[in-house]
Short mmCIF file of C-alpha atoms in Angstrom, two decimals:
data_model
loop_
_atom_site.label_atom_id
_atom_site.label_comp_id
_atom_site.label_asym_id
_atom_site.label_seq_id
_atom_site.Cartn_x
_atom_site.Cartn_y
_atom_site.Cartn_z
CA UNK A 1 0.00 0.00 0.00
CA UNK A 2 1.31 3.18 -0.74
CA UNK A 3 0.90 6.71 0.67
CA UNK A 4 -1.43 8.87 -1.38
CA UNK A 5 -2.42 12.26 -2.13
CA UNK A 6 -5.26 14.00 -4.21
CA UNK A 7 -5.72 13.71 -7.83
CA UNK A 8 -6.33 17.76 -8.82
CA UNK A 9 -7.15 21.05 -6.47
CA UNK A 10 -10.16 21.43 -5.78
CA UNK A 11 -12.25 24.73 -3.44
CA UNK A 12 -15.20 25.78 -1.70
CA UNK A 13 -16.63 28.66 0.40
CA UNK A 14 -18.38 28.56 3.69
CA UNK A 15 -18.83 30.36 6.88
CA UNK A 16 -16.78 30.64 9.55
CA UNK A 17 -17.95 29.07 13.03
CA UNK A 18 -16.68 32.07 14.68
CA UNK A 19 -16.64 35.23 13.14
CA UNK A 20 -19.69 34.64 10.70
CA UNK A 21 -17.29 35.32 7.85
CA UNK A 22 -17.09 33.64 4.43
CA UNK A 23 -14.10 31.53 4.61
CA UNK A 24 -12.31 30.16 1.01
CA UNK A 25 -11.08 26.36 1.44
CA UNK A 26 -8.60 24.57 -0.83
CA UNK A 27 -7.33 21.55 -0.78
CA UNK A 28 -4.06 20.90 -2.79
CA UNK A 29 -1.94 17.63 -3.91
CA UNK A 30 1.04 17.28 -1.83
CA UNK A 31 4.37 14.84 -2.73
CA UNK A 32 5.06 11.88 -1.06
CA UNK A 33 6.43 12.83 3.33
CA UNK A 34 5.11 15.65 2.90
CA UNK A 35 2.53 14.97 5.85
CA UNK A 36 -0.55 17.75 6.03
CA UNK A 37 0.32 20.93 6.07
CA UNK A 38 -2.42 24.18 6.55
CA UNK A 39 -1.37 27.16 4.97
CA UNK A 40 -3.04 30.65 5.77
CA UNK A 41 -2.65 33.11 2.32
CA UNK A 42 -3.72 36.23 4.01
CA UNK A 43 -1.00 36.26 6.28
CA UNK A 44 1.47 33.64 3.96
CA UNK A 45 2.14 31.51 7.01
CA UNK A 46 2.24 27.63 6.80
CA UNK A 47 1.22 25.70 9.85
CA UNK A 48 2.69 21.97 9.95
CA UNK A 49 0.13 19.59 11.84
CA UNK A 50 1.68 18.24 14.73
CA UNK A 51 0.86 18.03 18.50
CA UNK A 52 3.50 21.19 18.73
CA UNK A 53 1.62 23.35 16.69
CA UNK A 54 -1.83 23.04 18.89
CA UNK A 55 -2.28 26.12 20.63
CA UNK A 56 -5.83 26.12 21.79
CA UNK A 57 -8.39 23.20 22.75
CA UNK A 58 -11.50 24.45 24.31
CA UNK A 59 -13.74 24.76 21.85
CA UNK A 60 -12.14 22.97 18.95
CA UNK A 61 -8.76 22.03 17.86
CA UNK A 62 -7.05 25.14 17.06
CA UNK A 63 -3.09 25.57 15.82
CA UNK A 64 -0.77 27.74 15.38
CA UNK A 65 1.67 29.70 14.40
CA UNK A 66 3.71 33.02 15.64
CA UNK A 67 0.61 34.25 17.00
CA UNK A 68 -0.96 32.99 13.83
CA UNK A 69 -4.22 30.60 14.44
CA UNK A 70 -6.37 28.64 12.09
CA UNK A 71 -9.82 27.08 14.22
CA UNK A 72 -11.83 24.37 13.97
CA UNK A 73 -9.74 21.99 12.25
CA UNK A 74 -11.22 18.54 13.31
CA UNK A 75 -14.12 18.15 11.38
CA UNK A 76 -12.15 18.53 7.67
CA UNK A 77 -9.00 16.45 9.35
CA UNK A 78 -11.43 13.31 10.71
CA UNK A 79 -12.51 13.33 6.28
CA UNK A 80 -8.81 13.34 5.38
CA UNK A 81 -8.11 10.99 7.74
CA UNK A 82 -11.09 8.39 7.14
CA UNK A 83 -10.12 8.63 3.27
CA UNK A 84 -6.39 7.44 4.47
CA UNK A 85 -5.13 10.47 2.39
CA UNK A 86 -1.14 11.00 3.98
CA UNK A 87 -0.62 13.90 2.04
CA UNK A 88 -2.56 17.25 1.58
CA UNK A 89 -1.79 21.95 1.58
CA UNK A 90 -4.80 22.91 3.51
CA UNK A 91 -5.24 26.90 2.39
CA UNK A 92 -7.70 29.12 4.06
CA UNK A 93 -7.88 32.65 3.73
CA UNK A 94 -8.65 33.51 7.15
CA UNK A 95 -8.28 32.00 10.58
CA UNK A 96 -10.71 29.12 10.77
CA UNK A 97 -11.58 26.13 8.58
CA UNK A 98 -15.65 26.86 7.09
CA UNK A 99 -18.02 24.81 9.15
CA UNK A 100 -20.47 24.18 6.11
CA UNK A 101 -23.41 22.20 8.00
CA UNK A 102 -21.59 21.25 11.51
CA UNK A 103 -20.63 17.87 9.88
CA UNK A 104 -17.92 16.25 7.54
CA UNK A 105 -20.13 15.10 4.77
CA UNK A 106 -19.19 18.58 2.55
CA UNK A 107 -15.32 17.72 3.07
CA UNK A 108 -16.20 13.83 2.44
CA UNK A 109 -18.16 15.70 -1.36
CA UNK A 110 -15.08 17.82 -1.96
CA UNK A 111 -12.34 14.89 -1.57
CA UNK A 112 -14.83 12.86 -3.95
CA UNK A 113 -14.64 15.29 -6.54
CA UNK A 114 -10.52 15.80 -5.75
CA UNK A 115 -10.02 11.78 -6.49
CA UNK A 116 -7.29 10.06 -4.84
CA UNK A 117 -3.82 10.04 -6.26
CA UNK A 118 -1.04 6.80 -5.19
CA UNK A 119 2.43 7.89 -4.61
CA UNK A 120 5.68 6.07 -5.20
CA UNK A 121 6.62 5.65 -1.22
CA UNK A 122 5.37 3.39 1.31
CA UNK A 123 2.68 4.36 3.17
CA UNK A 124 3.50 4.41 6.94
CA UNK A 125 1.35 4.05 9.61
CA UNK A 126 1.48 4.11 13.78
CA UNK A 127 1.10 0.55 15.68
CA UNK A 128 -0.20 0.95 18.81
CA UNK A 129 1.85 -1.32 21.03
CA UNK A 130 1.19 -0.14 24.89
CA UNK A 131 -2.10 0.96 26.24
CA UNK A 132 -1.84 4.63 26.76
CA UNK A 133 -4.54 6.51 29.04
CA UNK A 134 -5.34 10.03 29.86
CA UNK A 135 -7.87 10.76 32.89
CA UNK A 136 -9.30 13.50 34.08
CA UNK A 137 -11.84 12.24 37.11
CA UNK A 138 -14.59 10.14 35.05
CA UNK A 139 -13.91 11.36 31.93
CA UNK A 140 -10.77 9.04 30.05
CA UNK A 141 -10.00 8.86 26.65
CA UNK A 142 -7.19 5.99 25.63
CA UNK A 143 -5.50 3.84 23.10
CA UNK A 144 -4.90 0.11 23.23
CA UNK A 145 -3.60 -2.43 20.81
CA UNK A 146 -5.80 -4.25 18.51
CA UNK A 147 -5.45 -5.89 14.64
CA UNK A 148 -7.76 -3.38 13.30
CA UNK A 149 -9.07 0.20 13.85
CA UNK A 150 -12.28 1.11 15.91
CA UNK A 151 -13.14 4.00 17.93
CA UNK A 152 -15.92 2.97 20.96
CA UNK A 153 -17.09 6.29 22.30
CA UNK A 154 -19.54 6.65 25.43
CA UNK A 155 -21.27 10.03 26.09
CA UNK A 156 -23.55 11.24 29.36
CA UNK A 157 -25.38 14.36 29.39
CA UNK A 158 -28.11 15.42 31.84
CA UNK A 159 -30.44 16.23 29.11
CA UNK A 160 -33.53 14.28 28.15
CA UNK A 161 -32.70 13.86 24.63
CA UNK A 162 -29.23 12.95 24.70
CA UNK A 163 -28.89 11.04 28.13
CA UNK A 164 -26.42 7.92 28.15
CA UNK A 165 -25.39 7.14 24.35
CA UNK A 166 -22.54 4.30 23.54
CA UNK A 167 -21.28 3.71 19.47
CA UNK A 168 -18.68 1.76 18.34
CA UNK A 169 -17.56 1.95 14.55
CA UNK A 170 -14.97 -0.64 13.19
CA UNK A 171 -13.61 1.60 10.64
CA UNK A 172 -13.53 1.46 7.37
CA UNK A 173 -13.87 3.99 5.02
CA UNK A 174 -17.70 3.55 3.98
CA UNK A 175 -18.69 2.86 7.44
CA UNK A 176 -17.63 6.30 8.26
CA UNK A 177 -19.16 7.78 5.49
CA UNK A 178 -22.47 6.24 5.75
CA UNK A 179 -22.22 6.39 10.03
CA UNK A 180 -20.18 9.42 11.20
CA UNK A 181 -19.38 11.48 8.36
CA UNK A 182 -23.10 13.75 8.45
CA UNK A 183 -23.35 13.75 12.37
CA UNK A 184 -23.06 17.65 13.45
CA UNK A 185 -22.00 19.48 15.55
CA UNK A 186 -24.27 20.25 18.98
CA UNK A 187 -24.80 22.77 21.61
CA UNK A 188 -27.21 24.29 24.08
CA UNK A 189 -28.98 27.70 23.22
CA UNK A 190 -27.94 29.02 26.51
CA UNK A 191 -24.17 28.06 25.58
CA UNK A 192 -24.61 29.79 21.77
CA UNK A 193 -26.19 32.83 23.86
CA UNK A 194 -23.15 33.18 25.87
CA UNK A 195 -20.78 32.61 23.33
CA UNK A 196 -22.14 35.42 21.12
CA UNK A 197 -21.69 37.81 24.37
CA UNK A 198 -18.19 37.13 23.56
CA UNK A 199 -18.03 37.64 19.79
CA UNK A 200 -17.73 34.06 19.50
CA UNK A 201 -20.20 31.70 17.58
CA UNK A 202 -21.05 34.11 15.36
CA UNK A 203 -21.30 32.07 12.19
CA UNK A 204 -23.34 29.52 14.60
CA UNK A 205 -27.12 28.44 13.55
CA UNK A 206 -29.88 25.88 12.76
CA UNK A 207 -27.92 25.71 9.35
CA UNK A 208 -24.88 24.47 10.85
CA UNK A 209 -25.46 23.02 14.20
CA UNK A 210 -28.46 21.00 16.45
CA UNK A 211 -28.80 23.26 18.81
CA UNK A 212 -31.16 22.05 22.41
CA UNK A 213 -33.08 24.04 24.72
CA UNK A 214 -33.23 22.50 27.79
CA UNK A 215 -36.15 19.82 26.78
CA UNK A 216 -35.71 19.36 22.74
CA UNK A 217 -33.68 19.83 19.74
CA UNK A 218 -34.78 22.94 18.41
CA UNK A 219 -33.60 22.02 14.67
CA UNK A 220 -36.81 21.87 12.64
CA UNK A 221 -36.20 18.81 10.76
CA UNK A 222 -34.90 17.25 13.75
CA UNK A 223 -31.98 15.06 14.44
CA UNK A 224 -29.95 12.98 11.47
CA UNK A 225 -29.75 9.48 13.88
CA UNK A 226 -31.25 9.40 16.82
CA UNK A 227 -27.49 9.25 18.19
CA UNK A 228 -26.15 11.96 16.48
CA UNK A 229 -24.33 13.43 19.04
CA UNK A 230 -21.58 10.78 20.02
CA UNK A 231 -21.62 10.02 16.08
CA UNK A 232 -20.25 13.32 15.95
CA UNK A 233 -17.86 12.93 19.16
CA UNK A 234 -16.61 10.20 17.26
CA UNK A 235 -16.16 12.27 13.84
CA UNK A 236 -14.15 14.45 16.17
CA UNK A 237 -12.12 12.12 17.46
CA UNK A 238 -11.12 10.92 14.15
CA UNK A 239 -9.98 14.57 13.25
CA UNK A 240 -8.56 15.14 16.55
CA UNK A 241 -6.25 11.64 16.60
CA UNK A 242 -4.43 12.74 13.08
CA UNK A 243 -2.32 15.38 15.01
CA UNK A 244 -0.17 12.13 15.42
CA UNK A 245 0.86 12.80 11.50
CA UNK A 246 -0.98 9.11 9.87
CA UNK A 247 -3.08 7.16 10.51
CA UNK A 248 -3.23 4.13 13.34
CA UNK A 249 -3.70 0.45 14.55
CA UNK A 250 -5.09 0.12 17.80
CA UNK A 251 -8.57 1.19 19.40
CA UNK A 252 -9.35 4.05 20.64
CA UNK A 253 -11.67 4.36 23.54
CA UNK A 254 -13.45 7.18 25.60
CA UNK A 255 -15.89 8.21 28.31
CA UNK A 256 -16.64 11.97 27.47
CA UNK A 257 -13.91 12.46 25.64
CA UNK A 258 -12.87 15.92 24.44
CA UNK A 259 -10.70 18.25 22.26
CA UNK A 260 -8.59 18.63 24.89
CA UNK A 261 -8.49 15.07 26.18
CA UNK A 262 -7.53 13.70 22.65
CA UNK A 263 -4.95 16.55 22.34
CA UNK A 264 -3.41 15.38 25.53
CA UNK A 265 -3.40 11.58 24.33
CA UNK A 266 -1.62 12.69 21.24
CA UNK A 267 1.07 14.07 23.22
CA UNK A 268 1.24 11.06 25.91
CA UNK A 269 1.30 8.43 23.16
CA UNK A 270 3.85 10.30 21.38
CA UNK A 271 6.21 10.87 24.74
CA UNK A 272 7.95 7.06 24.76
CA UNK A 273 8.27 4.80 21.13
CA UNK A 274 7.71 1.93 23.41
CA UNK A 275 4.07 2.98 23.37
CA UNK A 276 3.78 2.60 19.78
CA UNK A 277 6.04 1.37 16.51
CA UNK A 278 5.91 3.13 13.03
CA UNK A 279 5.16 0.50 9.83
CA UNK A 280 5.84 0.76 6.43
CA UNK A 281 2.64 -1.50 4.92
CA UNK A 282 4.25 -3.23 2.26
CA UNK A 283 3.55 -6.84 0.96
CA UNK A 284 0.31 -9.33 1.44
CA UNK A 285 -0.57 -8.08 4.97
CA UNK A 286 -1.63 -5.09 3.79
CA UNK A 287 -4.89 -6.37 1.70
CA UNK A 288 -6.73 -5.71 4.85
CA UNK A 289 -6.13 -2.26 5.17
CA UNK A 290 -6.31 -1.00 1.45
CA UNK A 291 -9.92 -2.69 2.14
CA UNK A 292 -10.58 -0.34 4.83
CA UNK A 293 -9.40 2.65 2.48
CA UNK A 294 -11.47 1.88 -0.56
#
């Protein structure tokens, strides 16, 4: 199997999450070890994506660079990521990524219409090898070794439509396309309201979001599953774990799991190369995976 890029450059417009700005997306073919790099053109700074460069957790994944920030990462990443892609110039002309409708599906459309390109080189990815954890009270979020790739994710929330929800997706690329890739983002109308006090949130609506009052979703056409929201914790996950620079082998597990969480379990797993072993998949036993990737 070898590492891959995309086929031809291809663009799209959409709000920011934030501001409530048009944002202009585009995605561009990268050579082989080149890893994924975001590139801002208003400011001509390139951002490398690596654990390093994360600057900022608490409402997405943000990076960084000399005081130069592009937000909201995660939800284009977890699309690069499911579609195996190793090599990709992310250019925005501003300093967050467009949230289109709170999900992946318009990244999963626009690296459709890209194509996927095979490189000459290997393609490498991370074996997990040691079970790595990161706690913080009941909330964990952790990686353990396994044959394949799945995420399990468990969410609680003291709201009557959301409650206890468990999902567990062995991953392959269609599975995530047909079970994670449209599950948006979600908040609480007293959360947007504050947010907005801030300046924050102000691209944030019905358009992009499910947004709950404190008894119902207030989206009109309701929700997409009725477990959209850790569908969606998942999708972020997925985005969130490719700060490790490819893709893995292992499972990943969490109980609430966050931005910050998976940030931090980037950085543990990365500490010690006894918790994990880089492979070039080469040769029969990598049928499997190019399965996955298809």
């Amino acid at each position: 199997m070898y590492q891959s890029t995309i086929k031809k450059s291809v663009e799209l417009v959409g709000i920011g999450l934030h501001k409530g700005s048009p944002v202009k997306l585009k995605l561009e073919p990268l050579e082989a070890n080149s890893g994924i790099v975001f590139y801002r053109n208003d400011v001509d700074v390139a951002i490398p994506l690596t654990p390093e460069n994360v600057v900022d957790t608490k409402m997405a994944t943000v990076i960084g660079k000399d005081g130069n920030v592009i937000s909201t990462i995660e939800h284009l990443l977890s699309a690069v990521y499911a579609y195996g892609i190793d090599n990709l110039k992310v250019i925005v002309d501003a300093d967050e990524v467009p949230v289109m409708d709170g999900s992946s599906a318009s990244f999963c459309m626009l690296l459709d219409e890209a194509g996927r390109h095979e490189l000459s080189e290997p393609k490498k990815v991370m074996r997990i090898k040691k079970e790595v954890v990161v706690q913080e009270g009941e909330k964990y979020v952790k990686l353990s070794p396994s044959p394949d790739l799945n995420y399990d994710f468990t969410i609680k929330f003291p709201h009557p439509i959301i409650k206890q929800q468990d999902y567990s997706l062995k991953f392959t690329k269609q599975a995530y396309k047909d079970e994670i890739s449209r599950a948006r983002t979600f908040g609480f109308v007293q959360e947007v309201q504050y947010l907005r006090s801030k300046g924050l949130a102000l691209g944030g609506s019905l358009e992009n979001a499910v947004v709950l009052d404190d008894k119902k979703v207030l989206n009109p056409e309701g929700l997409r599953y009725s477990d959209e929201f850790v569908r969606h914790k998942i999708l972020d996950a997925i985005g969130d774990m490719s700060l490790i620079g490819m893709n893995f082998i292992g499972n990943y597990e969490a109980m609430a799991g966050s931005h910050d969480l998976n940030h931090k379990l980037t950085v543990e797993l990365l500490k010690s190369e006894e918790n994990y072993e880089v492979i070039e998949l080469v040769g029969e036993k990598t049928k499997e995976l190019e399965k996955a990737y298809a």
